CSV table of C-alpha atoms in Angstrom, one decimal:
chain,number,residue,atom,x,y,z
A,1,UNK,CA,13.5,36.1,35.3
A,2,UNK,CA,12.3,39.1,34.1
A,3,UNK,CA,12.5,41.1,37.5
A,4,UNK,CA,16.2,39.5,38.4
A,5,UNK,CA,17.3,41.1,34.9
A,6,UNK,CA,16.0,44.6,35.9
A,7,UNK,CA,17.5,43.9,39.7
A,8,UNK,CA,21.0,42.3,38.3
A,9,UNK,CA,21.5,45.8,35.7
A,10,UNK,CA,19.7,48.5,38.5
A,11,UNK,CA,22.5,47.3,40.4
A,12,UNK,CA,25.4,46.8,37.6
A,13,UNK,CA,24.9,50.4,36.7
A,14,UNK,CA,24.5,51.5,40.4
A,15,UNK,CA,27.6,49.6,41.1
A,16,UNK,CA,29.3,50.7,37.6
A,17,UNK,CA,29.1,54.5,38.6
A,18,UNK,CA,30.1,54.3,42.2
A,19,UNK,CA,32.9,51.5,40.9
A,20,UNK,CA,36.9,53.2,41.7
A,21,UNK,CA,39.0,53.4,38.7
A,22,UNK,CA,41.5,50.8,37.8
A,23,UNK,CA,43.7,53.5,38.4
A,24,UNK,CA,42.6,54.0,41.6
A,25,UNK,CA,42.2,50.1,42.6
A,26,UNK,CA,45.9,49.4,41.6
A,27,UNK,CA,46.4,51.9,44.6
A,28,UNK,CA,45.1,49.6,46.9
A,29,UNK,CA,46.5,46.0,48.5
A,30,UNK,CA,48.2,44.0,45.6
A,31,UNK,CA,46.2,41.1,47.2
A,32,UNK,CA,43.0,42.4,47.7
A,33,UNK,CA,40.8,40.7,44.5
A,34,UNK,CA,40.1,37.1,44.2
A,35,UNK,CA,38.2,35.5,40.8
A,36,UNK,CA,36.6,32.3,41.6
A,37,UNK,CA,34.7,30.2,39.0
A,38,UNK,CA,31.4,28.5,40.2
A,39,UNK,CA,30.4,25.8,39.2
A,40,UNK,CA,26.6,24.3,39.8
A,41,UNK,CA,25.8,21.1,39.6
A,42,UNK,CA,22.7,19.8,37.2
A,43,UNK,CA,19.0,20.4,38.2
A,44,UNK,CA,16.2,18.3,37.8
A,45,UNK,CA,14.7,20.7,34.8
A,46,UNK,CA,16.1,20.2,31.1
A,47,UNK,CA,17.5,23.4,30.8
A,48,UNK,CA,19.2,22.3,34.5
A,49,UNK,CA,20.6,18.9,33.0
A,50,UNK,CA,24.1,20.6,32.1
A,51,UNK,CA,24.4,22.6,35.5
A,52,UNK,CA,25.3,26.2,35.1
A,53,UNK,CA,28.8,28.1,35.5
A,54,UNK,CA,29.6,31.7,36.8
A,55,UNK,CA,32.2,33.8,37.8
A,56,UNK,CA,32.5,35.1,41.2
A,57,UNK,CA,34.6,38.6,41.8
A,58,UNK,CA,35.4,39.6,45.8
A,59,UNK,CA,37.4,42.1,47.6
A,60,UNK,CA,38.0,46.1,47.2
A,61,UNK,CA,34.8,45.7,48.8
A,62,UNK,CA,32.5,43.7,46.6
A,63,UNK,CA,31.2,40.1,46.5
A,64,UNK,CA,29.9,40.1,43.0
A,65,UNK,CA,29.1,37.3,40.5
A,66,UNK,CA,28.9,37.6,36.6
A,67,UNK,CA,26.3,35.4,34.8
A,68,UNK,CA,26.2,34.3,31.3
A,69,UNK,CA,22.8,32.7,31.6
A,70,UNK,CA,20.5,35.9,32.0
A,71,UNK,CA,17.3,35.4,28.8
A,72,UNK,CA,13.9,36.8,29.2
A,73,UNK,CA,11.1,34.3,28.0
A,74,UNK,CA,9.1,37.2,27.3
A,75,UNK,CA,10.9,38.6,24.6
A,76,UNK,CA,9.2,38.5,21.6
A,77,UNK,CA,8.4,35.8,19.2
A,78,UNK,CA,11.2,33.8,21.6
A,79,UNK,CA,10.4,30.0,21.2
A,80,UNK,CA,10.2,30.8,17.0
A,81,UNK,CA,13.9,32.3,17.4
A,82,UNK,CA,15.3,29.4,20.4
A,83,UNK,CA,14.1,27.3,17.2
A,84,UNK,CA,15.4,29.9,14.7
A,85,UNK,CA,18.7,29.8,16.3
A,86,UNK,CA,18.5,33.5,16.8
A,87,UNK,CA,18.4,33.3,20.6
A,88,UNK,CA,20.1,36.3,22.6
A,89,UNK,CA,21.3,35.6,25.8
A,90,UNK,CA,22.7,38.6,28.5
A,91,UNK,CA,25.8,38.9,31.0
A,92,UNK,CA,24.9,40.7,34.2
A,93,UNK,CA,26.7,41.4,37.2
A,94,UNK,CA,24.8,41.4,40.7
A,95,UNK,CA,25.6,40.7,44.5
A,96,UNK,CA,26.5,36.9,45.1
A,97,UNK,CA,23.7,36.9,47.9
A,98,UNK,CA,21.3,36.7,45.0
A,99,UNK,CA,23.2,33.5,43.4
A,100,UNK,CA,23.2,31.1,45.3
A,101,UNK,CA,19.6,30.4,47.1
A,102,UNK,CA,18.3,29.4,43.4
A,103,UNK,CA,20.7,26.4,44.0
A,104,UNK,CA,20.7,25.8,47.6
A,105,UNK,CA,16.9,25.3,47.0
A,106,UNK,CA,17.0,22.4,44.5
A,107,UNK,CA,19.8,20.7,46.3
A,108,UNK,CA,22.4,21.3,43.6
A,109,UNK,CA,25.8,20.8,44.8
A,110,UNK,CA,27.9,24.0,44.2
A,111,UNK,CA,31.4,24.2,43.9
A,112,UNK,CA,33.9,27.2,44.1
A,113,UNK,CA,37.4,27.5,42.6
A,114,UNK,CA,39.9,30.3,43.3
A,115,UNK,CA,42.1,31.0,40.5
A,116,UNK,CA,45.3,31.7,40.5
A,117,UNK,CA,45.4,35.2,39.1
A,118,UNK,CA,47.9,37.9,39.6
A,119,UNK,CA,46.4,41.3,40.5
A,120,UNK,CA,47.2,42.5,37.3
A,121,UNK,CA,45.1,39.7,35.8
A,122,UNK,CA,42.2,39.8,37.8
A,123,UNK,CA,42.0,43.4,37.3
A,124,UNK,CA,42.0,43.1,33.7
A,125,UNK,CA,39.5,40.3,34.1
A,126,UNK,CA,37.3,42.2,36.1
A,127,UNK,CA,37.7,45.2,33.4
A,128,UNK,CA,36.3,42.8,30.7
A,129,UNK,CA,33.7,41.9,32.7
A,130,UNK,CA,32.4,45.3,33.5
A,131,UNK,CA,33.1,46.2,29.0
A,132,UNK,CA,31.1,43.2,28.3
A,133,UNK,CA,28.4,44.4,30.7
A,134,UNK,CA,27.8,47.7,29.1
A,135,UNK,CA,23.9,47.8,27.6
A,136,UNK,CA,25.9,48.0,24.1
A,137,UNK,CA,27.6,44.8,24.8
A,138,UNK,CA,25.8,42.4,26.8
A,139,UNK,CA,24.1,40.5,24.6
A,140,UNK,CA,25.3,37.4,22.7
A,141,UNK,CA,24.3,35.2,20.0
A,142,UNK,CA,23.5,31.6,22.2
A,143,UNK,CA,24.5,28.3,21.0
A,144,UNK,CA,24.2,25.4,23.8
A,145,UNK,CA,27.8,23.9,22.6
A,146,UNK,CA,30.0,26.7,21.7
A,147,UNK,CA,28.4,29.6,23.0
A,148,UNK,CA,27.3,29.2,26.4
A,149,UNK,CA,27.8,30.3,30.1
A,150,UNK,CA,31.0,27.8,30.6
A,151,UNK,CA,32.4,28.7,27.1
A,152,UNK,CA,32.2,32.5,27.1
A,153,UNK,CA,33.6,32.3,31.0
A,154,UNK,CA,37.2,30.2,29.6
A,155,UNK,CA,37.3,32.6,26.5
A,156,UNK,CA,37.4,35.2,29.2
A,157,UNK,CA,40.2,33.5,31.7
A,158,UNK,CA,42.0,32.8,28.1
A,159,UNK,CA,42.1,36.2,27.8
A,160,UNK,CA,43.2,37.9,31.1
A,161,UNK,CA,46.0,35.8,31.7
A,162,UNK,CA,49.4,36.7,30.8
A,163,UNK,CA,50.3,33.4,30.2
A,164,UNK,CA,48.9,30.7,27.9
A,165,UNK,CA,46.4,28.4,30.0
A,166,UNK,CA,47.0,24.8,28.8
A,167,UNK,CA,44.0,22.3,29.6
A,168,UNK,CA,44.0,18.2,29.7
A,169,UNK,CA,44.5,17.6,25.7
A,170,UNK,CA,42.4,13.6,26.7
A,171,UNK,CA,39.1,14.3,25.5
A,172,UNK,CA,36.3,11.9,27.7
A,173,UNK,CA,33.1,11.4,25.4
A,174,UNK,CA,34.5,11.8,22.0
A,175,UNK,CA,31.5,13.8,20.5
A,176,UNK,CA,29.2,16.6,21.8
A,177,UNK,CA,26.3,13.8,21.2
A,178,UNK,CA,27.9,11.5,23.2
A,179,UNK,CA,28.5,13.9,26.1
A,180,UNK,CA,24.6,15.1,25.5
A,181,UNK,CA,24.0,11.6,26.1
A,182,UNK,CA,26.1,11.2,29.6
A,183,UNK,CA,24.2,13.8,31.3
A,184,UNK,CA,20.7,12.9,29.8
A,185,UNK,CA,20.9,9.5,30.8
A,186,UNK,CA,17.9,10.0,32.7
A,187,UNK,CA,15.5,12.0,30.3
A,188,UNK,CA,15.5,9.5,27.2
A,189,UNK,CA,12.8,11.2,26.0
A,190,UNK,CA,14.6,14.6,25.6
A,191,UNK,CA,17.7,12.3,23.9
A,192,UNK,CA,15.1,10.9,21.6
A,193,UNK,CA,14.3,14.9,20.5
A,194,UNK,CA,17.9,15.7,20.5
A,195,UNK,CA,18.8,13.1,18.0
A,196,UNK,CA,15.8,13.9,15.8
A,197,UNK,CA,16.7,17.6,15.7
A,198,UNK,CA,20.4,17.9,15.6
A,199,UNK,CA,22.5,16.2,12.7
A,200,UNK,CA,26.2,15.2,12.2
A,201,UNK,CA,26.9,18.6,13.1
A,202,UNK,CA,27.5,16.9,16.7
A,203,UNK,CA,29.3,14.1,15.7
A,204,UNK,CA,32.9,14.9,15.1
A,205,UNK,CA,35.7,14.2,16.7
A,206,UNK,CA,36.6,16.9,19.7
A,207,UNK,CA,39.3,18.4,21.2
A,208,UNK,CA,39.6,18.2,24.9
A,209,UNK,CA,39.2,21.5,25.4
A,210,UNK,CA,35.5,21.8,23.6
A,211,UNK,CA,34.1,19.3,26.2
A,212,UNK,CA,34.1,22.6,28.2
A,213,UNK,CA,30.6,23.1,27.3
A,214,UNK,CA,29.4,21.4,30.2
A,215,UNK,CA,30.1,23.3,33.7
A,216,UNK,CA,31.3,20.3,35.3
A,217,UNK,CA,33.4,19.2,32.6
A,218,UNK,CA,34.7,23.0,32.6
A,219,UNK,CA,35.3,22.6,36.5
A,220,UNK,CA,37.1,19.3,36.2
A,221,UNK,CA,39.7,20.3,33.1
A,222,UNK,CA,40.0,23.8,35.2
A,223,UNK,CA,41.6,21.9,38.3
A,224,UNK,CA,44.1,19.9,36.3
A,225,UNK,CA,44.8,23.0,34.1
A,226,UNK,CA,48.3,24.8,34.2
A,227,UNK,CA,49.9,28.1,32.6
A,228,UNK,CA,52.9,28.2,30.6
A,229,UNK,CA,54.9,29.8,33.3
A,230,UNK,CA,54.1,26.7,35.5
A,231,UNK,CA,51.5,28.0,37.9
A,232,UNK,CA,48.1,25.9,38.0
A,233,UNK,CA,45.0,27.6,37.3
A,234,UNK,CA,43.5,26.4,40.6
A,235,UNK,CA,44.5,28.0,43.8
A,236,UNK,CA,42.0,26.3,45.8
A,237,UNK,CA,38.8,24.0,45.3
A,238,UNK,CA,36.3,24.1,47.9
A,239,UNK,CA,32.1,23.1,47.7
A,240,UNK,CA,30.1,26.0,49.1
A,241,UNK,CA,27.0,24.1,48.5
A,242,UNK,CA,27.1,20.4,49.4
A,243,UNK,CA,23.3,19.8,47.8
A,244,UNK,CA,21.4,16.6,48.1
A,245,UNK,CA,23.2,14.3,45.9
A,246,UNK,CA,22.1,13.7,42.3
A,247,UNK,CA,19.8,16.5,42.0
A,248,UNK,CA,18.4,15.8,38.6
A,249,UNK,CA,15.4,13.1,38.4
A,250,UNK,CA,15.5,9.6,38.7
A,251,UNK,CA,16.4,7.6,35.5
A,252,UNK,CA,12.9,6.2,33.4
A,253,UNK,CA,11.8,3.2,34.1
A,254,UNK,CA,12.6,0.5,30.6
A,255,UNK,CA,9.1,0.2,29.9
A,256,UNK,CA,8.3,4.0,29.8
A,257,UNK,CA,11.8,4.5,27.5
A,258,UNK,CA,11.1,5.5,23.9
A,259,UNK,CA,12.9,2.1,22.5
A,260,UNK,CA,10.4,-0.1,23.9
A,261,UNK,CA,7.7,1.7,22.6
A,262,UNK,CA,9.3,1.9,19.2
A,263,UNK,CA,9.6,-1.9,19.4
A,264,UNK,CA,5.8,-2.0,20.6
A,265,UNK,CA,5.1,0.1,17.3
A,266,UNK,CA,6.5,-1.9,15.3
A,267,UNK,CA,5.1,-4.9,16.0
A,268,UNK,CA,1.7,-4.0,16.2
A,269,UNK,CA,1.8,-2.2,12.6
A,270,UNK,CA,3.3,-5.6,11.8
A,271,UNK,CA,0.4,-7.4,12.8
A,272,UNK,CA,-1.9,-5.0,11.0
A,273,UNK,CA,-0.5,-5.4,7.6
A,274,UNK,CA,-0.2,-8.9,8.0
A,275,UNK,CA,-4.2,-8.7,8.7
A,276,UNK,CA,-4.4,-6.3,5.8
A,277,UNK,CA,-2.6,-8.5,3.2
A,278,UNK,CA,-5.2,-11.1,4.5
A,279,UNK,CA,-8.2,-9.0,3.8
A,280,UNK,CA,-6.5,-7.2,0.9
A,281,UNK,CA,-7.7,-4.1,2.2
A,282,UNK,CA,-5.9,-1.2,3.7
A,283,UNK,CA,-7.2,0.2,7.3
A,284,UNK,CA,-6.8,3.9,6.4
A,285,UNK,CA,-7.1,5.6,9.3
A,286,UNK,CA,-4.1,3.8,10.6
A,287,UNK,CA,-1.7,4.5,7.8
A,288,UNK,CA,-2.8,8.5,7.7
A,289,UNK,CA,-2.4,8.8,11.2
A,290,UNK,CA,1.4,7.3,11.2
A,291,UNK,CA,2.1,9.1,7.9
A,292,UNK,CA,0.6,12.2,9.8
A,293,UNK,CA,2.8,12.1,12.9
A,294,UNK,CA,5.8,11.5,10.3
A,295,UNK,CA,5.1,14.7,8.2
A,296,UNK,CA,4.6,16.8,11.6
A,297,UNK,CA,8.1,15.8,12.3
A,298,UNK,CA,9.4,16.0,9.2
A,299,UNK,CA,7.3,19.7,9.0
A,300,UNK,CA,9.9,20.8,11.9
A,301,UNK,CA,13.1,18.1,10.8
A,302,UNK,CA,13.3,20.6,7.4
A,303,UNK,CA,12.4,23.9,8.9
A,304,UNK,CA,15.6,23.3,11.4
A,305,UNK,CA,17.6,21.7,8.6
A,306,UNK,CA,17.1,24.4,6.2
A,307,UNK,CA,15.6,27.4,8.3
A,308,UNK,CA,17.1,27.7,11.1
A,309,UNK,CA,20.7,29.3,11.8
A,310,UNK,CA,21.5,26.5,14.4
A,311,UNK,CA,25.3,24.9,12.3
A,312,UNK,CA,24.0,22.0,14.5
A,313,UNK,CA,21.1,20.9,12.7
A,314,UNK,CA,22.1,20.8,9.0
A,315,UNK,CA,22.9,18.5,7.5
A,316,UNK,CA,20.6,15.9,9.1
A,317,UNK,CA,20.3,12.3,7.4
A,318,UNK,CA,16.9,11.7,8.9
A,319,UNK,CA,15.9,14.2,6.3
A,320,UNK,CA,15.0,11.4,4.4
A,321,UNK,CA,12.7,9.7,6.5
A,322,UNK,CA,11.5,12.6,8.2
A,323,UNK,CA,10.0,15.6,5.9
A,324,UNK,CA,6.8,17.0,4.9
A,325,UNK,CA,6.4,14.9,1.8
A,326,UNK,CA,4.9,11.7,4.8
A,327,UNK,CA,2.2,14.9,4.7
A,328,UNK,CA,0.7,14.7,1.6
A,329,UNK,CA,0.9,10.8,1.7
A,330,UNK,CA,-1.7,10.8,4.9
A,331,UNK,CA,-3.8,12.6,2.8
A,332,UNK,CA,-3.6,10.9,-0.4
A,333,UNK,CA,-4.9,8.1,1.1
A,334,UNK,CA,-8.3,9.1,1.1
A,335,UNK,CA,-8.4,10.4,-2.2
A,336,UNK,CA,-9.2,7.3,-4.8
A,337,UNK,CA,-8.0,10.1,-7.7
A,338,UNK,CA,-4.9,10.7,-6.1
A,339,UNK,CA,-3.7,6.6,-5.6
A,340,UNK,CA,-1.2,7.4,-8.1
A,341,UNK,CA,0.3,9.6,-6.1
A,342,UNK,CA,0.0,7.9,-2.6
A,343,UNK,CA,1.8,4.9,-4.3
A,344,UNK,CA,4.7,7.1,-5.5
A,345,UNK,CA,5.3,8.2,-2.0
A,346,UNK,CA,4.7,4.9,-0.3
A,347,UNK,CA,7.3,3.1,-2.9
A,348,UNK,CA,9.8,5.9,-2.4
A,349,UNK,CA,9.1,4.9,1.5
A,350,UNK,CA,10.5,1.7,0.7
A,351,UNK,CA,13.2,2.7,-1.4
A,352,UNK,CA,14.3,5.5,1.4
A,353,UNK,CA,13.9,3.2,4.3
A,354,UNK,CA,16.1,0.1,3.1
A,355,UNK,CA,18.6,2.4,2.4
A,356,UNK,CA,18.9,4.3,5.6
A,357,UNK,CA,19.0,1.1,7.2
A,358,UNK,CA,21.7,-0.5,5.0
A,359,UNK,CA,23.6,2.4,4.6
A,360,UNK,CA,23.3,4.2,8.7
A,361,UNK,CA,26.2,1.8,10.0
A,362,UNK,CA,28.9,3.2,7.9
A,363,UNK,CA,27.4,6.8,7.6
A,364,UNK,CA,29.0,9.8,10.1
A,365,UNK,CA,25.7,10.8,11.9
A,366,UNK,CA,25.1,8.6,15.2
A,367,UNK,CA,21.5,7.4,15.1
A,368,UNK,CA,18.9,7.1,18.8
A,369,UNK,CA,18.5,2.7,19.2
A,370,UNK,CA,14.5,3.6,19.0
A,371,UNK,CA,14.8,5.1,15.5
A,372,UNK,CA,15.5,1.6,13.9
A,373,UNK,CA,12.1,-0.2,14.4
A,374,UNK,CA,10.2,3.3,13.4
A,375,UNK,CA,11.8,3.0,10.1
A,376,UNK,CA,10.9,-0.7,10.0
A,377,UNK,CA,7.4,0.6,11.2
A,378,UNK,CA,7.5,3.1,8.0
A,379,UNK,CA,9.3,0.2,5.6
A,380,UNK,CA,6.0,-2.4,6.6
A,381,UNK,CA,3.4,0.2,6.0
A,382,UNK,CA,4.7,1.8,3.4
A,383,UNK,CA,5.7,-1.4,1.1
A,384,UNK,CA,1.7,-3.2,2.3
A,385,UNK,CA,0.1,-0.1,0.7
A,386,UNK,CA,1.7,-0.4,-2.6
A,387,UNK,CA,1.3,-4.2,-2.8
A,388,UNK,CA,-2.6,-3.8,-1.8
A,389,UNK,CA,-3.0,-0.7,-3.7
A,390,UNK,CA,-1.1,-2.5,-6.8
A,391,UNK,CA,-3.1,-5.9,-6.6
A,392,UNK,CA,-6.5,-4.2,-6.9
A,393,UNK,CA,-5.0,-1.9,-9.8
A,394,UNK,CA,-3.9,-5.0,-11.1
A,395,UNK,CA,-6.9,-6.8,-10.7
A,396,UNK,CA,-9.3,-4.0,-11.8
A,397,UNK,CA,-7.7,-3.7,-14.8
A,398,UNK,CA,-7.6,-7.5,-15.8
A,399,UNK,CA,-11.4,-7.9,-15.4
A,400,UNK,CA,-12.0,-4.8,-17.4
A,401,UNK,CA,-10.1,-6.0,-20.4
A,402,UNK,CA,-11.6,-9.4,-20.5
A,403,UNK,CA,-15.2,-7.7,-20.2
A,404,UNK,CA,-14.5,-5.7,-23.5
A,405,UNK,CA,-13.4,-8.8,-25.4
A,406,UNK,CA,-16.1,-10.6,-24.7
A,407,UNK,CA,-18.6,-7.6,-25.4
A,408,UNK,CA,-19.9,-7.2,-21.9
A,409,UNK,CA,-19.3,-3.7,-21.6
A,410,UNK,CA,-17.9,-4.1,-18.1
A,411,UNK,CA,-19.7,-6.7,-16.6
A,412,UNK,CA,-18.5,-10.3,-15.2
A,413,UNK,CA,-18.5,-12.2,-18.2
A,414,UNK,CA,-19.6,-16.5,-17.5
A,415,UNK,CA,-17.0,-18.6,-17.2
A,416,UNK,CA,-18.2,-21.7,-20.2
A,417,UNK,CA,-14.4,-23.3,-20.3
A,418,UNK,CA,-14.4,-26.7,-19.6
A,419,UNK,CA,-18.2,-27.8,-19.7
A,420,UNK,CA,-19.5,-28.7,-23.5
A,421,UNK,CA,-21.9,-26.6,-25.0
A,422,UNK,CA,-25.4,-27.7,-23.9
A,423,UNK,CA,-23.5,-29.3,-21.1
A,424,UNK,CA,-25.0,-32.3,-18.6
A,425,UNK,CA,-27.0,-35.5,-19.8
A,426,UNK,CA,-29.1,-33.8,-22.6
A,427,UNK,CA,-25.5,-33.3,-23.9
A,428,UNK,CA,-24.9,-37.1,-23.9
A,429,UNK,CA,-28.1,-37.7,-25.3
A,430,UNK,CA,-27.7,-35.3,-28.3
A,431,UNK,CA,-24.7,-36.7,-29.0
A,432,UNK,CA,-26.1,-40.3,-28.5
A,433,UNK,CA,-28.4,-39.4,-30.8
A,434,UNK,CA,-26.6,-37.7,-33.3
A,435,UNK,CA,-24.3,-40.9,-33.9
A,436,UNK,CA,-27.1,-43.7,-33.8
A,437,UNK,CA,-28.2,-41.9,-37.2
A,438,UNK,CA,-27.5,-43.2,-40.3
């Protein structure tokens, strides 16, 4: 990635100094530049599942293409600021020739459509493309819904034109989430982290026109798209890249999928509290580790929720279940002094859990299926500790006072209820003996 950067800029500058005026290149044919979008088709990788759109630029003797998508992994301290929401992406400009074999490789259908441009608008397209370019300029603040390679790319025909473009106002999915969720049908898993990490901030209602995020939504609103003046946006569609089909992997088999194993989970931490509440004993390593895998997720939930720049992932109701608090409940556990404590947390569990259950339905936030028996896994555990936990308090407590009213200073005291003093037959016979007196 690196080394194409370096390339796709050697040769934007190279190309940028020897490039003819705009002067100059209104001098030559009136139809001698075409703008193309291209549109490529998802890939089997995760950052592949949306496909990927660029613009294409040919004639006054250039075949050129203009990507939004250029980032450098090696940047520094990059995965803490993709997390951060601080992530800068780069538009470069390099020969076609070096687009397309990425794609031709993976067996990503590719698909090419000539817009219907005027010279004067292509020209002025072209000009923004070589402005945005400049080292000054060519980076931009990512955001995988609203600032991305498709979006940036219809900002930019939005601009050139002279006439208002005017897309299909019939939006398809309804909600970002529920378009994340079309084209990760296959990767439930990466859904699962998705609805974990972004809130309600991908839940409202959209316009047509913001389904553009996704290249082939982009491609398929472009084609039906038409300018105020009448003239379609779409010359001519044509695939340069026919592919292999459904390039993207094949969809998870149901017993691999995160909701059966949240189902599993549930179940089996249902049988262990119902062996618990038999025993009246609580297997700790069991609750610390669940409690532990809770707070590591909740660790990351809060950071995103109140860290990080991402308007996506704040507010997010799991909050509630999932913050660092389940932390210093694993540990609590193990610590008799700190029971107290552990009980605290474990009833606020149950408090917390019921209510996100009750209340999720008619909340705005849409929840993953698999999240519902993990909070019934949390709700079980959480409400067996304080009911064990409570018991032997209880207990423990009801001995001790006894012992000091007796005067045993702690210990058992004997059980005489019931039985007369002296007890047995040598009670009858005292008693025998007692009345026979005169």
């Amino acid at each position: 990635m690196a080394i194409l950067i370096v390339m796709a800029l050697s040769w934007l500058c190279a190309s940028s100094s020897a490039m003819p005026s705009l002067r100059h290149i209104e001098a030559e044919k009136a139809d001698s530049l075409t703008v193309s979008l291209i549109t490529c088709y998802p890939g089997p990788e995760i950052y592949e599942l949306y496909g990927h759109e660029a613009i294409r630029v040919r004639g006054l003797g250039r075949d050129s293409v203009w990507n939004y998508g250029i980032f450098d992994f090696r940047e520094p301290n990059f995965v803490y600021r993709f997390v951060k929401g601080e992530t800068d992406y780069m538009v470069a400009g390099y020969p076609f020739a070096w687009f397309m074999p990425e794609y031709q490789e993976r067996g990503s259908k590719v698909v090419e459509q000539d817009l219907n441009l005027s010279q004067e608008e292509a020209l002025k397209l072209l000009s923004l493309l070589q402005t945005a370019s400049l080292p000054e300029n060519r980076r931009y603040r990512y955001n995988y819904v609203k600032n991305n390679c498709a979006t940036r790319i219809h900002e930019l025909i939005d601009s050139a034109a002279t006439s208002r473009v005017i897309y299909p106002d019939s939006a398809a999915y309804g909600t970002f989430r529920n378009e994340m969720r079309a084209y990760n049908r296959n990767y439930p898993w990466y859904q699962f982290g998705i609805d974990i990490a972004l809130g309600s901030g991908i839940d409202y209602k959209l316009k047509a026109k913001e389904e553009m995020f996704v290249p082939v939504e982009m491609m398929k609103m472009a084609a039906s798209a038409r300018m105020a003046d009448g003239r379609r946006l779409v010359r001519e569609q044509r695939v340069i890249n026919e592919g292999n089909g459904d390039a993207t992997l094949p969809p998870t088999p149901w017993y691999a999928a995160p909701l059966l194993w949240s189902v599993v989970i549930f179940l089996l931490s249902a049988c262990l509290c119902t062996y618990n509440l038999t025993r009246k004993r609580i297997t700790r390593w069991a609750y610390s580790l669940w409690f532990l895998i809770l707070g590591l997720a909740g660790t990351l939930s809060a950071f995103l929720v109140f860290i990080s720049s991402h308007e996506a992932t704040s507010p997010n109701t799991l909050i509630i279940w999932l913050n660092p608090l389940q932390l210093v409940l694993a540990v609590c556990i193990w610590i008799r002094r700190l029971r107290p404590l552990a009980t605290a947390l474990a009833c606020y569990n149950v408090v917390a859990m019921v209510c996100l259950l009750v209340v999720w339905p008619f909340q705005h936030q849409s929840g993953n299926p698999a999240f519902f028996p993990l909070m019934g896994t949390t709700l079980v555990l959480a409400a067996t500790y304080a009911i064990i936990i409570w018991k032997q308090s209880y207990n423990y407590n009801g001995v001790t006072s006894t012992a000091k009213g007796v005067g045993t200073k702690g210990k058992t005291p004997v059980k005489t209820a019931g039985k007369p003093s002296g007890g047995g037959k040598t009670g009858k016979r005292n008693i025998k003996k007692g009345t026979s007196s005169k």
